[in-house]
mmCIF file of C-alpha atoms in Angstrom:
data_model
loop_
_atom_site.group_PDB
_atom_site.id
_atom_site.type_symbol
_atom_site.label_atom_id
_atom_site.label_comp_id
_atom_site.label_asym_id
_atom_site.label_seq_id
_atom_site.Cartn_x
_atom_site.Cartn_y
_atom_site.Cartn_z
ATOM 1 C CA MET V 30 -6.663 -2.134 10.512
ATOM 2 C CA LEU V 31 -7.192 1.248 9.371
ATOM 3 C CA ALA V 32 -11.007 2.109 9.466
ATOM 4 C CA ALA V 33 -10.874 5.778 8.006
ATOM 5 C CA ILE V 34 -8.518 8.718 7.097
ATOM 6 C CA GLN V 35 -9.170 12.091 7.829
ATOM 7 C CA LEU V 36 -7.082 14.983 6.388
ATOM 8 C CA GLU V 37 -7.620 18.677 6.770
ATOM 9 C CA ASN V 38 -5.402 21.206 4.810
ATOM 10 C CA PHE V 39 -3.288 18.569 3.244
ATOM 11 C CA LYS V 40 -2.296 19.555 -0.266
ATOM 12 C CA CYS V 41 -5.339 19.586 -2.523
ATOM 13 C CA PHE V 42 -7.750 18.466 0.426
ATOM 14 C CA ARG V 43 -9.497 21.075 2.530
ATOM 15 C CA GLU V 44 -11.158 18.242 4.343
ATOM 16 C CA LEU V 45 -11.205 14.390 3.514
ATOM 17 C CA ASN V 46 -12.852 11.530 5.355
ATOM 18 C CA LEU V 47 -12.009 8.544 3.553
ATOM 19 C CA LYS V 48 -13.477 5.013 4.593
ATOM 20 C CA CYS V 49 -10.882 2.242 4.498
ATOM 21 C CA ALA V 50 -11.669 -1.703 4.119
ATOM 22 C CA PRO V 51 -9.295 -4.654 3.918
ATOM 23 C CA LEU V 52 -9.002 -3.721 0.218
ATOM 24 C CA THR V 53 -9.336 0.128 -0.740
ATOM 25 C CA LEU V 54 -9.402 1.277 -4.331
ATOM 26 C CA LEU V 55 -8.620 4.960 -5.051
ATOM 27 C CA THR V 56 -9.006 5.831 -8.833
ATOM 28 C CA GLY V 57 -10.194 9.196 -10.931
ATOM 29 C CA ILE V 58 -8.941 11.505 -13.154
ATOM 30 C CA ASN V 59 -5.223 12.794 -12.634
ATOM 31 C CA GLY V 60 -4.240 15.583 -10.094
ATOM 32 C CA THR V 61 -7.018 15.096 -7.746
ATOM 33 C CA GLY V 62 -5.340 13.640 -4.620
ATOM 34 C CA LYS V 63 -5.166 9.910 -4.751
ATOM 35 C CA SER V 64 -1.309 9.678 -4.512
ATOM 36 C CA SER V 65 -1.355 12.472 -1.598
ATOM 37 C CA VAL V 66 -3.567 10.116 0.410
ATOM 38 C CA PHE V 67 -0.735 7.549 0.224
ATOM 39 C CA GLN V 68 1.784 10.516 1.190
ATOM 40 C CA ALA V 69 -0.032 11.598 3.953
ATOM 41 C CA LEU V 70 0.274 7.899 5.293
ATOM 42 C CA ALA V 71 3.828 7.598 4.291
ATOM 43 C CA LEU V 72 4.573 10.933 6.131
ATOM 44 C CA MET V 73 3.044 9.568 9.451
ATOM 45 C CA HIS V 74 5.079 6.519 9.186
ATOM 46 C CA GLN V 75 8.270 8.257 8.519
ATOM 47 C CA THR V 76 7.659 10.813 11.156
ATOM 48 C CA VAL V 77 7.010 8.138 13.948
ATOM 49 C CA LEU V 78 9.950 5.907 12.549
ATOM 50 C CA GLU V 79 12.617 8.689 12.396
ATOM 51 C CA ARG V 80 11.704 10.843 15.607
ATOM 52 C CA ASN V 81 12.751 11.077 19.113
ATOM 53 C CA PHE V 82 10.098 11.376 21.748
ATOM 54 C CA GLY V 83 9.777 15.103 22.462
ATOM 55 C CA ASP V 84 10.592 15.950 18.479
ATOM 56 C CA ARG V 85 7.664 18.134 17.502
ATOM 57 C CA MET V 86 8.527 18.118 13.836
ATOM 58 C CA LEU V 87 6.460 16.564 10.824
ATOM 59 C CA TYR V 88 9.044 14.883 8.653
ATOM 60 C CA ILE V 89 8.626 15.625 5.131
ATOM 61 C CA LYS V 90 11.509 14.442 3.756
ATOM 62 C CA GLY V 91 12.392 10.980 4.993
ATOM 63 C CA SER V 92 12.738 7.144 4.284
ATOM 64 C CA HIS V 93 9.464 7.163 2.283
ATOM 65 C CA VAL V 94 8.722 10.480 0.513
ATOM 66 C CA ASP V 95 10.352 13.570 0.121
ATOM 67 C CA LEU V 96 7.569 16.518 -0.488
ATOM 68 C CA GLY V 97 9.970 19.272 -0.313
ATOM 69 C CA SER V 98 8.862 22.275 1.828
ATOM 70 C CA SER V 99 6.094 22.848 4.172
ATOM 71 C CA ASN V 100 4.388 25.469 2.156
ATOM 72 C CA GLU V 101 4.240 22.856 -0.638
ATOM 73 C CA ILE V 102 1.922 20.416 1.531
ATOM 74 C CA LEU V 103 -0.310 23.162 2.997
ATOM 75 C CA HIS V 104 -3.631 23.550 1.253
ATOM 76 C CA LYS V 105 -3.976 27.227 -0.114
ATOM 77 C CA ASP V 106 -3.738 29.861 2.787
ATOM 78 C CA ALA V 107 -3.952 27.240 5.739
ATOM 79 C CA SER V 108 -1.208 27.332 8.577
ATOM 80 C CA CYS V 109 -1.737 23.660 9.960
ATOM 81 C CA ILE V 110 -2.276 20.372 8.630
ATOM 82 C CA ARG V 111 -4.411 18.065 10.675
ATOM 83 C CA PHE V 112 -3.979 13.974 10.514
ATOM 84 C CA SER V 113 -6.605 11.713 12.218
ATOM 85 C CA LEU V 114 -6.825 7.971 11.636
ATOM 86 C CA ASP V 115 -9.442 5.580 12.896
ATOM 87 C CA PHE V 116 -8.513 2.075 13.622
ATOM 88 C CA HIS V 117 -10.735 -1.100 13.572
ATOM 89 C CA LEU V 118 -9.840 -4.120 15.734
ATOM 90 C CA ARG V 119 -10.552 -7.348 13.480
ATOM 91 C CA ASP V 120 -9.968 -9.675 16.527
ATOM 92 C CA PRO V 121 -10.460 -8.948 20.434
ATOM 93 C CA SER V 122 -7.641 -10.894 20.752
ATOM 94 C CA GLU V 123 -5.538 -7.919 19.528
ATOM 95 C CA LEU V 124 -6.492 -5.867 22.246
ATOM 96 C CA ARG V 125 -5.487 -8.736 24.943
ATOM 97 C CA SER V 126 -2.108 -9.038 23.029
ATOM 98 C CA LEU V 127 -1.678 -5.162 23.490
ATOM 99 C CA LEU V 128 -2.484 -5.197 27.143
ATOM 100 C CA GLU V 129 -0.238 -8.092 27.745
ATOM 101 C CA ARG V 130 2.794 -6.701 26.060
ATOM 102 C CA ALA V 131 2.288 -3.513 28.068
ATOM 103 C CA SER V 132 2.934 -2.567 31.857
ATOM 104 C CA PHE V 133 -0.153 -0.019 32.205
ATOM 105 C CA THR V 134 -1.608 0.933 35.547
ATOM 106 C CA PRO V 135 -5.100 -0.560 36.194
ATOM 107 C CA GLU V 136 -6.463 2.908 35.468
ATOM 108 C CA VAL V 137 -4.722 3.449 32.211
ATOM 109 C CA GLU V 138 -5.585 -0.547 31.053
ATOM 110 C CA SER V 139 -9.285 0.413 32.094
ATOM 111 C CA ALA V 140 -9.224 3.472 29.912
ATOM 112 C CA ILE V 141 -7.656 1.696 26.973
ATOM 113 C CA THR V 142 -10.390 -1.090 27.305
ATOM 114 C CA ALA V 143 -13.003 1.476 27.523
ATOM 115 C CA ARG V 144 -11.786 3.308 24.354
ATOM 116 C CA PHE V 145 -11.652 -0.300 22.498
ATOM 117 C CA ALA V 146 -15.206 -1.198 23.607
ATOM 118 C CA ASP V 147 -16.980 -0.804 20.028
ATOM 119 C CA LYS V 148 -13.449 -2.139 18.344
ATOM 120 C CA TYR V 149 -13.333 1.102 16.587
ATOM 121 C CA PHE V 150 -10.897 4.015 18.144
ATOM 122 C CA ARG V 151 -9.481 7.056 17.130
ATOM 123 C CA PHE V 152 -5.747 6.464 16.919
ATOM 124 C CA LEU V 153 -4.436 9.582 16.119
ATOM 125 C CA ASP V 154 -5.736 13.128 15.826
ATOM 126 C CA GLN V 155 -3.033 15.692 15.434
ATOM 127 C CA ASN V 156 -2.386 18.852 14.032
ATOM 128 C CA PHE V 157 1.096 20.249 12.691
ATOM 129 C CA CYS V 158 1.130 23.861 12.306
ATOM 130 C CA ILE V 159 3.728 26.140 10.277
ATOM 131 C CA ASP V 160 6.528 27.736 12.394
ATOM 132 C CA ARG V 161 7.123 31.097 10.464
ATOM 133 C CA SER V 162 10.495 31.353 11.873
ATOM 134 C CA THR V 163 11.836 28.239 10.847
ATOM 135 C CA GLY V 164 9.234 26.977 7.966
ATOM 136 C CA GLN V 165 8.724 23.697 9.860
ATOM 137 C CA LEU V 166 5.643 22.012 10.594
ATOM 138 C CA LEU V 167 5.418 21.249 14.227
ATOM 139 C CA CYS V 168 2.779 19.883 16.562
ATOM 140 C CA PRO V 169 1.806 22.418 19.010
ATOM 141 C CA ASP V 170 2.745 20.030 22.146
ATOM 142 C CA ALA V 171 5.047 17.120 21.508
ATOM 143 C CA SER V 172 3.740 15.477 24.571
ATOM 144 C CA SER V 173 0.342 15.336 22.901
ATOM 145 C CA PHE V 174 1.657 13.305 20.107
ATOM 146 C CA ASP V 175 3.731 11.204 22.353
ATOM 147 C CA ASN V 176 0.779 10.344 24.689
ATOM 148 C CA TYR V 177 -0.931 8.680 21.403
ATOM 149 C CA LEU V 178 2.243 6.844 20.727
ATOM 150 C CA GLU V 179 3.338 5.467 24.235
ATOM 151 C CA TRP V 180 0.267 3.271 24.514
ATOM 152 C CA PHE V 181 1.179 1.421 21.244
ATOM 153 C CA VAL V 182 4.735 1.889 20.466
ATOM 154 C CA ASP V 183 7.173 -0.807 22.117
ATOM 155 C CA ASP V 184 9.657 -3.482 20.735
ATOM 156 C CA GLU V 185 6.952 -5.840 19.693
ATOM 157 C CA ALA V 186 4.213 -3.962 18.685
ATOM 158 C CA ASN V 187 3.244 -4.850 15.136
ATOM 159 C CA SER V 188 -0.553 -4.206 14.819
ATOM 160 C CA PHE V 189 -1.181 -0.641 14.054
ATOM 161 C CA PRO V 190 0.359 0.642 10.837
ATOM 162 C CA PRO V 191 1.095 3.075 9.553
ATOM 163 C CA LEU V 192 2.449 4.386 12.547
ATOM 164 C CA THR V 193 4.060 1.251 13.829
ATOM 165 C CA GLY V 194 4.209 -2.263 12.429
ATOM 166 C CA ASP V 195 4.833 -3.302 8.711
ATOM 167 C CA PHE V 196 4.382 -0.497 6.202
ATOM 168 C CA ILE V 197 5.032 -0.859 2.716
ATOM 169 C CA TYR V 198 4.710 1.787 -0.056
ATOM 170 C CA VAL V 199 5.204 0.587 -3.436
ATOM 171 C CA ASN V 200 5.181 3.891 -5.426
ATOM 172 C CA ALA V 201 4.884 4.693 -9.063
ATOM 173 C CA ASP V 202 8.650 5.487 -9.189
ATOM 174 C CA ARG V 203 9.922 2.106 -8.863
ATOM 175 C CA PRO V 204 12.742 0.628 -10.686
ATOM 176 C CA GLY V 205 12.359 -0.984 -13.839
ATOM 177 C CA PRO V 206 14.977 -3.504 -15.532
ATOM 178 C CA ARG V 207 18.323 -3.448 -14.369
ATOM 179 C CA THR V 208 21.624 -5.455 -14.784
ATOM 180 C CA THR V 209 21.903 -5.403 -10.929
ATOM 181 C CA TYR V 210 19.448 -4.552 -7.773
ATOM 182 C CA PRO V 211 21.297 -3.479 -4.356
ATOM 183 C CA LEU V 212 21.242 -5.568 -1.405
ATOM 184 C CA ALA V 213 20.100 -4.436 1.997
ATOM 185 C CA LYS V 214 22.585 -3.026 4.073
ATOM 186 C CA SER V 215 21.111 -3.077 7.376
ATOM 187 C CA GLN V 216 18.587 -4.891 9.656
ATOM 188 C CA ARG V 217 16.444 -2.024 9.020
ATOM 189 C CA GLN V 218 16.321 -2.067 5.627
ATOM 190 C CA ARG V 219 15.599 -5.859 5.447
ATOM 191 C CA THR V 220 12.137 -5.030 7.019
ATOM 192 C CA GLY V 221 10.828 -3.197 4.102
ATOM 193 C CA LEU V 222 11.503 -2.732 0.378
ATOM 194 C CA GLY V 223 13.237 0.668 0.282
ATOM 195 C CA GLN V 224 11.982 4.056 -0.658
ATOM 196 C CA ASN V 225 11.321 3.021 -4.241
ATOM 197 C CA THR V 226 11.027 -0.754 -3.743
ATOM 198 C CA GLU V 227 14.684 -1.004 -4.996
ATOM 199 C CA LEU V 228 15.127 -3.801 -2.483
ATOM 200 C CA ALA V 229 12.458 -6.085 -3.476
ATOM 201 C CA TRP V 230 14.965 -8.318 -5.057
ATOM 202 C CA SER V 231 16.964 -8.432 -1.964
ATOM 203 C CA HIS V 232 14.091 -9.251 0.098
ATOM 204 C CA LEU V 233 12.912 -12.130 -2.418
ATOM 205 C CA HIS V 234 16.679 -13.382 -2.145
ATOM 206 C CA ASP V 235 16.844 -13.166 1.580
ATOM 207 C CA HIS V 236 13.326 -14.992 2.050
ATOM 208 C CA GLN V 237 13.018 -17.119 -0.767
ATOM 209 C CA TRP V 238 13.134 -20.289 1.046
ATOM 210 C CA SER V 239 10.206 -19.460 3.417
ATOM 211 C CA LEU V 240 7.266 -21.450 3.302
ATOM 212 C CA ILE V 241 3.917 -20.192 2.891
ATOM 213 C CA ASP V 242 1.252 -21.991 4.799
ATOM 214 C CA ASP V 243 -0.909 -24.339 3.080
ATOM 215 C CA ASP V 244 -4.190 -22.493 3.783
ATOM 216 C CA ASP V 245 -2.943 -19.107 2.837
ATOM 217 C CA PRO V 246 -5.422 -17.658 0.019
ATOM 218 C CA ARG V 247 -2.435 -16.411 -1.981
ATOM 219 C CA PHE V 248 -0.758 -20.059 -2.177
ATOM 220 C CA ASP V 249 -3.862 -21.239 -4.175
ATOM 221 C CA GLY V 250 -2.451 -24.797 -4.562
ATOM 222 C CA PHE V 251 0.948 -23.847 -6.156
ATOM 223 C CA VAL V 252 3.618 -26.789 -5.299
ATOM 224 C CA PRO V 253 5.798 -26.421 -3.776
ATOM 225 C CA GLU V 254 4.900 -23.427 -1.494
ATOM 226 C CA ARG V 255 8.373 -21.698 -1.107
ATOM 227 C CA LEU V 256 8.074 -17.917 -1.641
ATOM 228 C CA ILE V 257 10.150 -18.193 -4.448
ATOM 229 C CA ASP V 258 7.978 -20.822 -6.232
ATOM 230 C CA VAL V 259 4.921 -18.887 -5.425
ATOM 231 C CA VAL V 260 6.612 -15.443 -6.851
ATOM 232 C CA ASN V 261 7.309 -17.262 -9.954
ATOM 233 C CA GLN V 262 3.701 -18.618 -10.082
ATOM 234 C CA TRP V 263 2.075 -15.291 -10.010
ATOM 235 C CA LEU V 264 4.742 -13.865 -12.676
ATOM 236 C CA GLN V 265 3.890 -16.723 -14.940
ATOM 237 C CA THR V 266 0.540 -15.226 -15.040
ATOM 238 C CA ILE V 267 2.078 -12.229 -16.673
ATOM 239 C CA SER V 268 4.473 -14.001 -18.871
ATOM 240 C CA PRO V 269 4.027 -17.759 -19.258
ATOM 241 C CA GLY V 270 6.980 -19.724 -18.219
ATOM 242 C CA ALA V 271 9.045 -16.748 -16.612
ATOM 243 C CA ILE V 272 11.409 -18.070 -13.776
ATOM 244 C CA ILE V 273 13.364 -15.514 -11.924
ATOM 245 C CA HIS V 274 17.197 -15.997 -11.275
ATOM 246 C CA MET V 275 19.186 -14.117 -8.753
ATOM 247 C CA ASP V 276 23.071 -14.379 -8.300
ATOM 248 C CA ASN V 277 24.567 -12.525 -5.223
ATOM 249 C CA LEU V 278 27.496 -10.262 -5.968
ATOM 250 C CA PRO V 279 28.726 -9.660 -2.223
ATOM 251 C CA GLU V 280 31.741 -7.911 -3.122
ATOM 252 C CA ALA V 281 29.608 -5.248 -5.000
ATOM 253 C CA ASN V 282 26.605 -5.602 -2.311
ATOM 254 C CA GLN V 283 24.622 -6.162 -5.647
ATOM 255 C CA LEU V 284 22.279 -8.961 -6.987
ATOM 256 C CA LEU V 285 22.484 -10.024 -10.601
ATOM 257 C CA ALA V 286 18.777 -9.948 -11.840
ATOM 258 C CA SER V 287 17.839 -12.586 -14.895
ATOM 259 C CA PHE V 288 15.008 -14.670 -16.409
ATOM 260 C CA SER V 289 14.462 -17.817 -18.297
ATOM 261 C CA PHE V 290 11.446 -19.086 -19.775
ATOM 262 C CA ASN V 291 10.328 -22.831 -19.711
ATOM 263 C CA GLN V 292 6.666 -23.441 -20.817
ATOM 264 C CA ASP V 293 5.216 -26.861 -21.021
ATOM 265 C CA GLY V 294 5.914 -28.556 -24.162
ATOM 266 C CA ASP V 295 8.749 -25.837 -25.381
ATOM 267 C CA THR V 296 12.438 -26.065 -25.266
ATOM 268 C CA PRO V 297 13.880 -24.070 -21.937
ATOM 269 C CA SER V 298 15.273 -20.953 -22.679
ATOM 270 C CA ARG V 299 18.761 -19.639 -22.038
ATOM 271 C CA THR V 300 19.157 -17.109 -19.157
ATOM 272 C CA TYR V 301 18.280 -13.155 -20.143
ATOM 273 C CA ARG V 302 19.266 -10.328 -17.918
ATOM 274 C CA ALA V 303 16.570 -8.292 -16.754
ATOM 275 C CA MET V 304 17.186 -5.366 -18.861
ATOM 276 C CA ASN V 305 16.984 -7.703 -22.010
ATOM 277 C CA VAL V 306 13.089 -8.794 -21.097
ATOM 278 C CA GLY V 307 11.308 -5.607 -20.988
ATOM 279 C CA PHE V 308 9.590 -3.750 -18.503
ATOM 280 C CA GLY V 309 6.794 -5.958 -17.312
ATOM 281 C CA LEU V 310 8.428 -8.464 -15.583
ATOM 282 C CA SER V 311 10.885 -6.293 -13.327
ATOM 283 C CA TYR V 312 8.330 -3.415 -12.832
ATOM 284 C CA THR V 313 5.684 -6.062 -11.422
ATOM 285 C CA LEU V 314 7.967 -7.988 -9.271
ATOM 286 C CA PRO V 315 7.987 -5.344 -6.384
ATOM 287 C CA ILE V 316 4.168 -5.674 -6.295
ATOM 288 C CA ILE V 317 4.093 -9.237 -6.261
ATOM 289 C CA VAL V 318 6.943 -9.640 -3.506
ATOM 290 C CA ALA V 319 4.895 -6.578 -1.434
ATOM 291 C CA LEU V 320 1.679 -8.644 -1.573
ATOM 292 C CA LEU V 321 3.154 -11.544 -0.351
ATOM 293 C CA MET V 322 4.295 -9.894 3.027
ATOM 294 C CA THR V 323 2.827 -10.866 6.355
ATOM 295 C CA LYS V 324 -0.517 -10.758 7.837
ATOM 296 C CA GLY V 325 -1.010 -7.406 9.390
ATOM 297 C CA THR V 326 0.973 -5.399 6.919
ATOM 298 C CA LEU V 327 -0.427 -2.046 5.325
ATOM 299 C CA CYS V 328 0.379 -2.143 1.797
ATOM 300 C CA LEU V 329 0.084 1.016 -0.579
ATOM 301 C CA ILE V 330 0.547 0.402 -4.298
ATOM 302 C CA GLU V 331 0.367 2.827 -7.231
ATOM 303 C CA ASN V 332 -0.763 2.155 -10.576
ATOM 304 C CA PRO V 333 -0.304 -1.882 -10.439
ATOM 305 C CA GLU V 334 -1.320 -1.982 -14.087
ATOM 306 C CA ALA V 335 1.752 -0.341 -15.467
ATOM 307 C CA HIS V 336 3.596 -2.342 -18.017
ATOM 308 C CA LEU V 337 0.981 -5.125 -17.964
ATOM 309 C CA HIS V 338 -1.429 -6.506 -20.676
ATOM 310 C CA PRO V 339 -4.980 -6.511 -19.647
ATOM 311 C CA SER V 340 -4.928 -10.402 -18.453
ATOM 312 C CA GLY V 341 -2.061 -9.590 -16.266
ATOM 313 C CA GLN V 342 -3.732 -6.418 -14.572
ATOM 314 C CA THR V 343 -7.012 -8.634 -13.893
ATOM 315 C CA LYS V 344 -4.709 -11.224 -12.358
ATOM 316 C CA MET V 345 -2.727 -8.713 -10.179
ATOM 317 C CA ALA V 346 -6.239 -8.008 -8.969
ATOM 318 C CA GLU V 347 -6.863 -11.253 -7.956
ATOM 319 C CA LEU V 348 -3.462 -11.381 -5.883
ATOM 320 C CA ALA V 349 -4.450 -8.211 -4.217
ATOM 321 C CA ALA V 350 -7.678 -9.545 -3.159
ATOM 322 C CA ARG V 351 -6.090 -12.500 -1.998
ATOM 323 C CA ALA V 352 -3.615 -10.585 -0.107
ATOM 324 C CA ALA V 353 -6.437 -8.893 1.620
ATOM 325 C CA LYS V 354 -8.109 -12.109 2.578
ATOM 326 C CA ALA V 355 -4.961 -13.381 3.958
ATOM 327 C CA GLY V 356 -4.842 -10.649 6.609
ATOM 328 C CA MET V 357 -2.957 -7.763 4.889
ATOM 329 C CA GLN V 358 -4.564 -4.370 4.438
ATOM 330 C CA VAL V 359 -4.117 -3.194 0.889
ATOM 331 C CA MET V 360 -4.661 0.031 -0.656
ATOM 332 C CA VAL V 361 -4.274 0.754 -4.588
ATOM 333 C CA GLU V 362 -4.295 3.547 -6.840
ATOM 334 C CA THR V 363 -5.344 2.573 -10.353
ATOM 335 C CA HIS V 364 -6.560 3.999 -13.580
ATOM 336 C CA SER V 365 -7.289 0.458 -14.955
ATOM 337 C CA ASP V 366 -10.659 -0.776 -15.502
ATOM 338 C CA HIS V 367 -9.130 -4.159 -16.199
ATOM 339 C CA PHE V 368 -7.621 -3.992 -12.387
ATOM 340 C CA ILE V 369 -11.215 -3.020 -11.069
ATOM 341 C CA ASP V 370 -12.898 -5.518 -12.951
ATOM 342 C CA GLY V 371 -10.230 -8.269 -11.209
ATOM 343 C CA ILE V 372 -11.563 -6.809 -7.761
ATOM 344 C CA ARG V 373 -15.289 -7.189 -8.742
ATOM 345 C CA ILE V 374 -14.520 -10.832 -10.111
ATOM 346 C CA ALA V 375 -12.754 -11.536 -6.780
ATOM 347 C CA VAL V 376 -15.979 -10.498 -4.843
ATOM 348 C CA ARG V 377 -18.471 -12.250 -6.996
ATOM 349 C CA GLU V 378 -16.322 -15.494 -6.572
ATOM 350 C CA GLY V 379 -16.444 -15.271 -3.008
ATOM 351 C CA ILE V 380 -12.503 -14.587 -2.192
ATOM 352 C CA LEU V 381 -13.667 -11.202 -0.657
ATOM 353 C CA THR V 382 -17.056 -9.978 0.833
ATOM 354 C CA PRO V 383 -18.596 -6.800 -0.406
ATOM 355 C CA GLU V 384 -17.778 -5.419 3.099
ATOM 356 C CA ASP V 385 -14.058 -6.193 2.294
ATOM 357 C CA VAL V 386 -13.804 -3.570 -0.456
ATOM 358 C CA ALA V 387 -13.733 0.282 -0.415
ATOM 359 C CA ILE V 388 -13.951 2.029 -3.817
ATOM 360 C CA HIS V 389 -13.437 6.012 -3.963
ATOM 361 C CA TYR V 390 -13.651 7.814 -7.106
ATOM 362 C CA PHE V 391 -11.694 11.239 -6.898
ATOM 363 C CA GLU V 392 -12.629 14.471 -9.212
ATOM 364 C CA ARG V 393 -12.549 18.110 -8.971
ATOM 365 C CA ASP V 394 -15.139 20.313 -8.389
ATOM 366 C CA GLY V 395 -13.724 23.925 -9.206
ATOM 367 C CA ASN V 396 -10.543 24.053 -7.073
ATOM 368 C CA GLU V 397 -11.253 21.479 -4.507
ATOM 369 C CA SER V 398 -10.999 17.750 -4.766
ATOM 370 C CA VAL V 399 -14.264 15.698 -4.148
ATOM 371 C CA VAL V 400 -14.704 11.923 -3.665
ATOM 372 C CA LYS V 401 -17.593 9.469 -4.647
ATOM 373 C CA SER V 402 -17.615 6.125 -3.498
ATOM 374 C CA PRO V 403 -19.971 3.447 -5.317
ATOM 375 C CA VAL V 404 -20.768 0.408 -3.199
ATOM 376 C CA ILE V 405 -19.805 -3.253 -4.442
ATOM 377 C CA ASP V 406 -22.662 -5.893 -4.129
ATOM 378 C CA SER V 407 -22.148 -9.849 -3.862
ATOM 379 C CA ASP V 408 -22.437 -9.910 -7.786
ATOM 380 C CA GLY V 409 -19.547 -7.506 -8.399
ATOM 381 C CA ARG V 410 -22.092 -4.856 -9.550
ATOM 382 C CA LEU V 411 -21.552 -1.288 -8.353
ATOM 383 C CA SER V 412 -24.283 1.090 -6.914
ATOM 384 C CA GLU V 413 -23.243 3.868 -9.217
ATOM 385 C CA TRP V 414 -20.865 4.761 -12.152
ATOM 386 C CA PRO V 415 -19.948 8.439 -11.552
ATOM 387 C CA ALA V 416 -19.111 10.584 -14.833
ATOM 388 C CA GLY V 417 -15.884 9.576 -15.987
ATOM 389 C CA PHE V 418 -15.384 6.484 -14.127
ATOM 390 C CA PHE V 419 -14.115 3.965 -16.628
ATOM 391 C CA ASP V 420 -16.704 5.129 -19.305
ATOM 392 C CA GLN V 421 -14.055 6.154 -22.109
ATOM 393 C CA HIS V 422 -14.639 2.841 -23.811
ATOM 394 C CA GLU V 423 -18.193 3.419 -24.644
ATOM 395 C CA MET V 424 -17.471 7.093 -25.553
ATOM 396 C CA ASN V 425 -14.848 5.874 -28.039
ATOM 397 C CA ALA V 426 -17.095 3.084 -29.489
ATOM 398 C CA VAL V 427 -19.775 5.911 -30.118
ATOM 399 C CA LYS V 428 -17.341 7.648 -32.058
ATOM 400 C CA LEU V 429 -16.105 4.556 -34.051
ATOM 401 C CA LEU V 430 -19.674 3.632 -34.639
ATOM 402 C CA GLY V 431 -21.103 6.692 -35.539
ATOM 403 C CA PRO V 432 -20.733 9.058 -38.631
ATOM 404 C CA ARG V 433 -17.243 10.506 -39.414
ATOM 405 C CA GLY V 434 -17.105 14.105 -38.359
ATOM 406 C CA ALA V 435 -20.084 13.647 -35.880
#
């Protein structure tokens, strides 16, 4: 599990040191760097995924993000970007599994064991500097990057996202209602949800009969426990009675997406194409599918509250908390007090412990982004409420209750 992210000279950050937890919340005013944190992780993932060993380039354009040119992601007059990731082993068995998979010499195995002694280690600490002749960001020595990766990257390594393993990025630019959605064309596509989660429907179609363990916190007593049924149950917290329908159109490599509604006591509705039932269900589906991925997945989600009414936002927070409890690592960028409250309720109700949650509020100090990190307690209370941290309701109430023109 990621324990901390350090960035230097990346976009709006001169320097950032961000603690991570099983569930990490990023909030704050617009344009302060919340999405940039996610983009940095996506950059590192696509760089490792698409590079050949010996390749020195930072992949600014790739399978997750396209950030334009090197100058657009360098902070002010900087010439180098530094990425640093700290990792935390949840269980000592993860180290034993790593050593069993690899064929290390006794000297290297001893060095790795010493590095993991306190269960925290610096997984990556890498600079990428601008090459003025090509405009690319290159690591000064490709072998230094490879030395980090060769210890951990093998055919079965799934424990160290974002560099390796399962990594899902549900960005804000996800598709809304469509008549059809694309099917995954390759095995590589089937391991994720696509650049803009356009393959979420395909993933659900391929895995709809997969069973969720009875003791999985995300299952929560739903019957039966197939993935498609659990997705429908969570969707029904947003729109009561909603049921997904998917028809495969193999000749077009597409899925026809539709919904029907069948509430207790009501007459079942006919089936409606996704484009005729509003944005909420289609826009939310990729988030639900992402939060039902396997243990060990690092899942980044932007604006889960979009197109959801307040109770749906709070229930989505509960699912995010249950996903973290199930062994995923979830990072959420949100502007919703209802979502934040849902996480606070999850802590108060014991779904998560206070140590399972990290909250970071981003704001500006002049031209620099700064971060404040209130701590949550077992009752769901926060140690501080920074100015601007979901206090707009109180400010609006003062205007509504006070004299006109005040």
